[in-house]
mmCIF file of C-alpha atoms in Angstrom:
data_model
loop_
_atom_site.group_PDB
_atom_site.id
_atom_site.type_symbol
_atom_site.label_atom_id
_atom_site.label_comp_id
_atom_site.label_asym_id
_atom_site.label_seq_id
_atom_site.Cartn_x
_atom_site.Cartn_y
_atom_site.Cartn_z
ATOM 1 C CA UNK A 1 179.123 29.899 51.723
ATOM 2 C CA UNK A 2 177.572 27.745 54.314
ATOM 3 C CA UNK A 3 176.206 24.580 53.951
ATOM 4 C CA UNK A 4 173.534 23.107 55.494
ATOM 5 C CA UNK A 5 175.273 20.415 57.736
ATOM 6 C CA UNK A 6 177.405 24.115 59.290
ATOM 7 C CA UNK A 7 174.440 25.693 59.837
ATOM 8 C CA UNK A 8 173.072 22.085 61.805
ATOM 9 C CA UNK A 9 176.255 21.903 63.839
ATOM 10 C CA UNK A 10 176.428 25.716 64.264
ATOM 11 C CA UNK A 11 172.949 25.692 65.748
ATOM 12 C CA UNK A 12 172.962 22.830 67.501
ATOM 13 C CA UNK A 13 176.282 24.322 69.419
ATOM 14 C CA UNK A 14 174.473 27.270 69.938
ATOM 15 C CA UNK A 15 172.035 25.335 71.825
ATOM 16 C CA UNK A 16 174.499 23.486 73.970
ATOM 17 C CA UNK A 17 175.848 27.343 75.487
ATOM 18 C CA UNK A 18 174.327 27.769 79.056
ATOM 19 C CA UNK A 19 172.613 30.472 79.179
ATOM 20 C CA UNK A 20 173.720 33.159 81.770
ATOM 21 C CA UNK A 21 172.275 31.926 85.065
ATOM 22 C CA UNK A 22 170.687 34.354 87.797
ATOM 23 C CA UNK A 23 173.282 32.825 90.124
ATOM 24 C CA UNK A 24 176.120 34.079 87.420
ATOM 25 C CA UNK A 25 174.208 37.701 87.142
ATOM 26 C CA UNK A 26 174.079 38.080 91.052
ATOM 27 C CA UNK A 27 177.782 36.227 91.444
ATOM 28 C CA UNK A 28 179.052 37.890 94.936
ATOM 29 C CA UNK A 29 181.073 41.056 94.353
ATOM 30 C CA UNK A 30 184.094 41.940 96.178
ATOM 31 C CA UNK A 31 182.739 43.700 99.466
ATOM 32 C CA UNK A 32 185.852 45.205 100.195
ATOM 33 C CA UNK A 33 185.682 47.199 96.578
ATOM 34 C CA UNK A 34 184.027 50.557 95.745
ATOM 35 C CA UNK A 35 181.715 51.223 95.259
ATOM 36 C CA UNK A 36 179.875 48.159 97.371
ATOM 37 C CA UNK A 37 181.219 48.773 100.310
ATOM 38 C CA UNK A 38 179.641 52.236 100.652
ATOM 39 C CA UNK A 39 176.875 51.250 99.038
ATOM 40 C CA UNK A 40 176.199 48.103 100.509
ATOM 41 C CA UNK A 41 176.303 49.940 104.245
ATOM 42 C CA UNK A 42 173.623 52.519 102.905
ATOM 43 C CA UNK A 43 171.621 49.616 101.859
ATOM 44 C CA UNK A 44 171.983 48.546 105.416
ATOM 45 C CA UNK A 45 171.668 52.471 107.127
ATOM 46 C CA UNK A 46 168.437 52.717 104.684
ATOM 47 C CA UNK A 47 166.764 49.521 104.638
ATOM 48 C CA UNK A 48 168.060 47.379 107.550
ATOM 49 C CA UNK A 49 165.367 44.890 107.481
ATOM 50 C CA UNK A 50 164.051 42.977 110.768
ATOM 51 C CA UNK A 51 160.186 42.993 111.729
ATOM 52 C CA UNK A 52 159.660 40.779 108.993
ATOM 53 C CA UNK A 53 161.202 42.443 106.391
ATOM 54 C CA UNK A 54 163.936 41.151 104.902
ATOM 55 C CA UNK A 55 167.671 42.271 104.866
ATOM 56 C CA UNK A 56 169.370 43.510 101.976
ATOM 57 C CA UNK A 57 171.611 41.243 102.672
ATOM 58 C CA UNK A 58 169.110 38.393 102.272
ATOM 59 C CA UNK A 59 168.161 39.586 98.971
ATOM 60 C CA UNK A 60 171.536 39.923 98.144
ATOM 61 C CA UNK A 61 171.086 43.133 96.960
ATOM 62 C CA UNK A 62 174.638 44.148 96.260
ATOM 63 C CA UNK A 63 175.352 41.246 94.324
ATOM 64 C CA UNK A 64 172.538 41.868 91.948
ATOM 65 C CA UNK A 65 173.711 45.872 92.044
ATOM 66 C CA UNK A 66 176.901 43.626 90.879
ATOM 67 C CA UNK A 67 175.210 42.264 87.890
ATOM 68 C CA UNK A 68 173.731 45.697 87.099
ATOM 69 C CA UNK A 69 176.953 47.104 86.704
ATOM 70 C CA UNK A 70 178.300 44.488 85.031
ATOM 71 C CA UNK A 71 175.152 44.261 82.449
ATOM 72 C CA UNK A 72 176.058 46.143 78.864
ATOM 73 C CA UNK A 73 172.754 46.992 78.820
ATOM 74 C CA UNK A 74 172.720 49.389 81.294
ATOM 75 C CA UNK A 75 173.555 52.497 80.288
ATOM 76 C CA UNK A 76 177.280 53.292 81.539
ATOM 77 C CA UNK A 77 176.004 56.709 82.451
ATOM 78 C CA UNK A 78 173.991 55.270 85.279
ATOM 79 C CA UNK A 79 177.074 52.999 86.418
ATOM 80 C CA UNK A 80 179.617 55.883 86.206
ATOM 81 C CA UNK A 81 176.464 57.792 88.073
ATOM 82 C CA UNK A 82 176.511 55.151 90.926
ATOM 83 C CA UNK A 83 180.407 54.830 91.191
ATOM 84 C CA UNK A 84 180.623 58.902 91.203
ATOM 85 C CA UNK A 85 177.552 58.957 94.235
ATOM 86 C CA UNK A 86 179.631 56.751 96.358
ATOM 87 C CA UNK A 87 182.824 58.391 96.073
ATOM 88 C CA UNK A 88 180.935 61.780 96.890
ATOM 89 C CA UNK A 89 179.490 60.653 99.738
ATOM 90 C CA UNK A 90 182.594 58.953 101.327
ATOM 91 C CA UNK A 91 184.534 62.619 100.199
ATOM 92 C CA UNK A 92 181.631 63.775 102.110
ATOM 93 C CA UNK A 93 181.983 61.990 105.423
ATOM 94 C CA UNK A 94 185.803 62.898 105.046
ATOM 95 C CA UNK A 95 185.045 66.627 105.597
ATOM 96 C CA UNK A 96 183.033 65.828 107.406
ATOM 97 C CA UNK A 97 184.075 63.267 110.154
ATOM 98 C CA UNK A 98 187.690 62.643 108.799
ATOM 99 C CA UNK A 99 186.682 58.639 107.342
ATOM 100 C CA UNK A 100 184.979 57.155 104.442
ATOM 101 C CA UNK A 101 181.631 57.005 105.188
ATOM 102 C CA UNK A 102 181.229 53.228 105.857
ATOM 103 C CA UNK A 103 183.535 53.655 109.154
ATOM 104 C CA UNK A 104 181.922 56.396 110.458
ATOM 105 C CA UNK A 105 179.242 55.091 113.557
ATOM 106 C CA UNK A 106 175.642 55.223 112.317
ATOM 107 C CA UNK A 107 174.738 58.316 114.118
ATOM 108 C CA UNK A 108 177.365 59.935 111.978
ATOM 109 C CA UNK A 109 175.968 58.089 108.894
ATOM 110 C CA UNK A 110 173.319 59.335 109.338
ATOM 111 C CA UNK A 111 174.607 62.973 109.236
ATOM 112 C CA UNK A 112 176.270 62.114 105.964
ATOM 113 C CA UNK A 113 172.711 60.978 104.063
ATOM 114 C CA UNK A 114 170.391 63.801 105.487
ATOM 115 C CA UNK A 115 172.887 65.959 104.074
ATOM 116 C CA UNK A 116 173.464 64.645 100.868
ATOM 117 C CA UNK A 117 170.055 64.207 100.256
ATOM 118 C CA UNK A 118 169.730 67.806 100.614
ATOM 119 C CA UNK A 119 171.887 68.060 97.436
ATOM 120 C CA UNK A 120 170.599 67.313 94.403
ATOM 121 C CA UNK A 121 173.323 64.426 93.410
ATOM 122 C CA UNK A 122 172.744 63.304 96.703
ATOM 123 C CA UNK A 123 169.081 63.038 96.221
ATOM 124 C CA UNK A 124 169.291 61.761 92.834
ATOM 125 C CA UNK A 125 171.706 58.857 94.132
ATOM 126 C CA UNK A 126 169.945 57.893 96.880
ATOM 127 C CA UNK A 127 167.135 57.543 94.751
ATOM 128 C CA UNK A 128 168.758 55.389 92.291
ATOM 129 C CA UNK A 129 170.609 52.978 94.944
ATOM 130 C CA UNK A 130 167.238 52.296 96.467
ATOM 131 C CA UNK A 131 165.962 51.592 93.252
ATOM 132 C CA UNK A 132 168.168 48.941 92.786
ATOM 133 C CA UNK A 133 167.552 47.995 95.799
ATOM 134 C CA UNK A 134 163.622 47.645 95.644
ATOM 135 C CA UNK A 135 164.604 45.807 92.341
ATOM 136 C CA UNK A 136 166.275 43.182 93.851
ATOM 137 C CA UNK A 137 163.601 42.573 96.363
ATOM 138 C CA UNK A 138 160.940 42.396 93.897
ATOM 139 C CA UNK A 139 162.745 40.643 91.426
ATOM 140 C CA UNK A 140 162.415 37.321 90.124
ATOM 141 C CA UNK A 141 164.582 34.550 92.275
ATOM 142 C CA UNK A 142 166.263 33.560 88.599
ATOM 143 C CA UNK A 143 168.042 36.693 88.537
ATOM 144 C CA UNK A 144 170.153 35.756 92.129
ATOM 145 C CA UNK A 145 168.424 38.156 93.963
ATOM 146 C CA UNK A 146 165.533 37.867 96.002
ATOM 147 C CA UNK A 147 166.866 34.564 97.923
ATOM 148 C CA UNK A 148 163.612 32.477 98.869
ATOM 149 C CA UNK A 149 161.229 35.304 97.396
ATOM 150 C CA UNK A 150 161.945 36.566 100.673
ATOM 151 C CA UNK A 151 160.741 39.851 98.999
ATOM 152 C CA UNK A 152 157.725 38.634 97.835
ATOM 153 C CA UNK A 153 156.482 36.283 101.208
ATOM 154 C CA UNK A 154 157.247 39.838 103.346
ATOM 155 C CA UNK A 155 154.941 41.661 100.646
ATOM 156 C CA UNK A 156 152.695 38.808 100.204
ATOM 157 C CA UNK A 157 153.326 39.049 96.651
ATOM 158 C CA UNK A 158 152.115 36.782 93.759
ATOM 159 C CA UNK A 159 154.201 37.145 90.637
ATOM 160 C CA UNK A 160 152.925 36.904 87.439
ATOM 161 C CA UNK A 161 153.069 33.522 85.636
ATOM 162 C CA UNK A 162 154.482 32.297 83.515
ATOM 163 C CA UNK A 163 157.879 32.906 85.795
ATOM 164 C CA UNK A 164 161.149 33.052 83.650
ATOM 165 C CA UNK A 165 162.741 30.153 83.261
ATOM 166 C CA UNK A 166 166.516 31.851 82.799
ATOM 167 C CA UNK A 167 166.799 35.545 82.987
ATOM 168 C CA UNK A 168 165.821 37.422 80.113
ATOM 169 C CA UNK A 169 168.725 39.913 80.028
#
């Protein structure tokens, strides 16, 4: 049975936990890993910012994707999804060119995508890496991404208020 002086302390040390932080959700992944690497250089073959627009890099995209896969939320069919796309396309560029796809020279990189996006899991990964990706430009600095709403000033966005305070994940 719990009395009420537990249940005081209990809450009150429930309060004192720090919430995850948008820096810890975005924490940098290991570039050098799969599947960032790839996925990180089509980020960069896709979206490559300049003109204005900001890099993926700048949004730290990737790190965000990091949180994403690290989030029990999200359903592990979608992470085993993006892990799987990545390793197809570098088995891809293999055949293809004889390296993984993020040492191949853009021109060959190029290659790769146009045809894997002529497959359907090529199509349907493609579409869900640039998801993420368009979700950490558009999302809210607290979750680590969007570094200096860089997303929004390029869109000339106006979020929604109230902003959240911590991330609501």
């Amino acid at each position: 049975m719990i009395n009420r002086r537990t249940l005081l302390f209990g809450g009150a040390a429930l309060l004192l936990l720090p919430a995850e932080s948008g820096a810890e959700y975005a924490r940098p992944v290991t570039m050098h890993a799969e599947p960032y690497q790839t996925i990180a250089t089509v980020h960069r073959d896709l979206f490559p910012g300049g003109g204005g627009a900001p890099s993926p890099r700048l949004l730290k995209a990737i790190d965000y994707l990091g949180g994403v896969m690290r989030d029990p939320y999200v359903d592990d069919d979608d992470k085993r999804f993006l892990t799987n796309g990545a390793r197809w396309l570098n088995e891809q560029a293999r055949k293809d060119y004889g390296y993984a796809y993020y040492r191949l020279p853009p021109e060959q990189r190029q290659q790769v995508l146009q045809k894997a996006s002529g497959l359907v899991w090529g199509d349907n990964w493609l579409w869900s890496v640039l998801s993420y990706l368009f979700e950490a430009l558009l999302s809210d600095p607290v979750y680590g991404a969007n570094t200096h709403e860089a997303g929004w000033r390029w869109l000339r966005y106006e979020p929604g208020y109230p902003r959240p305070k911590t991330p609501l994940i």
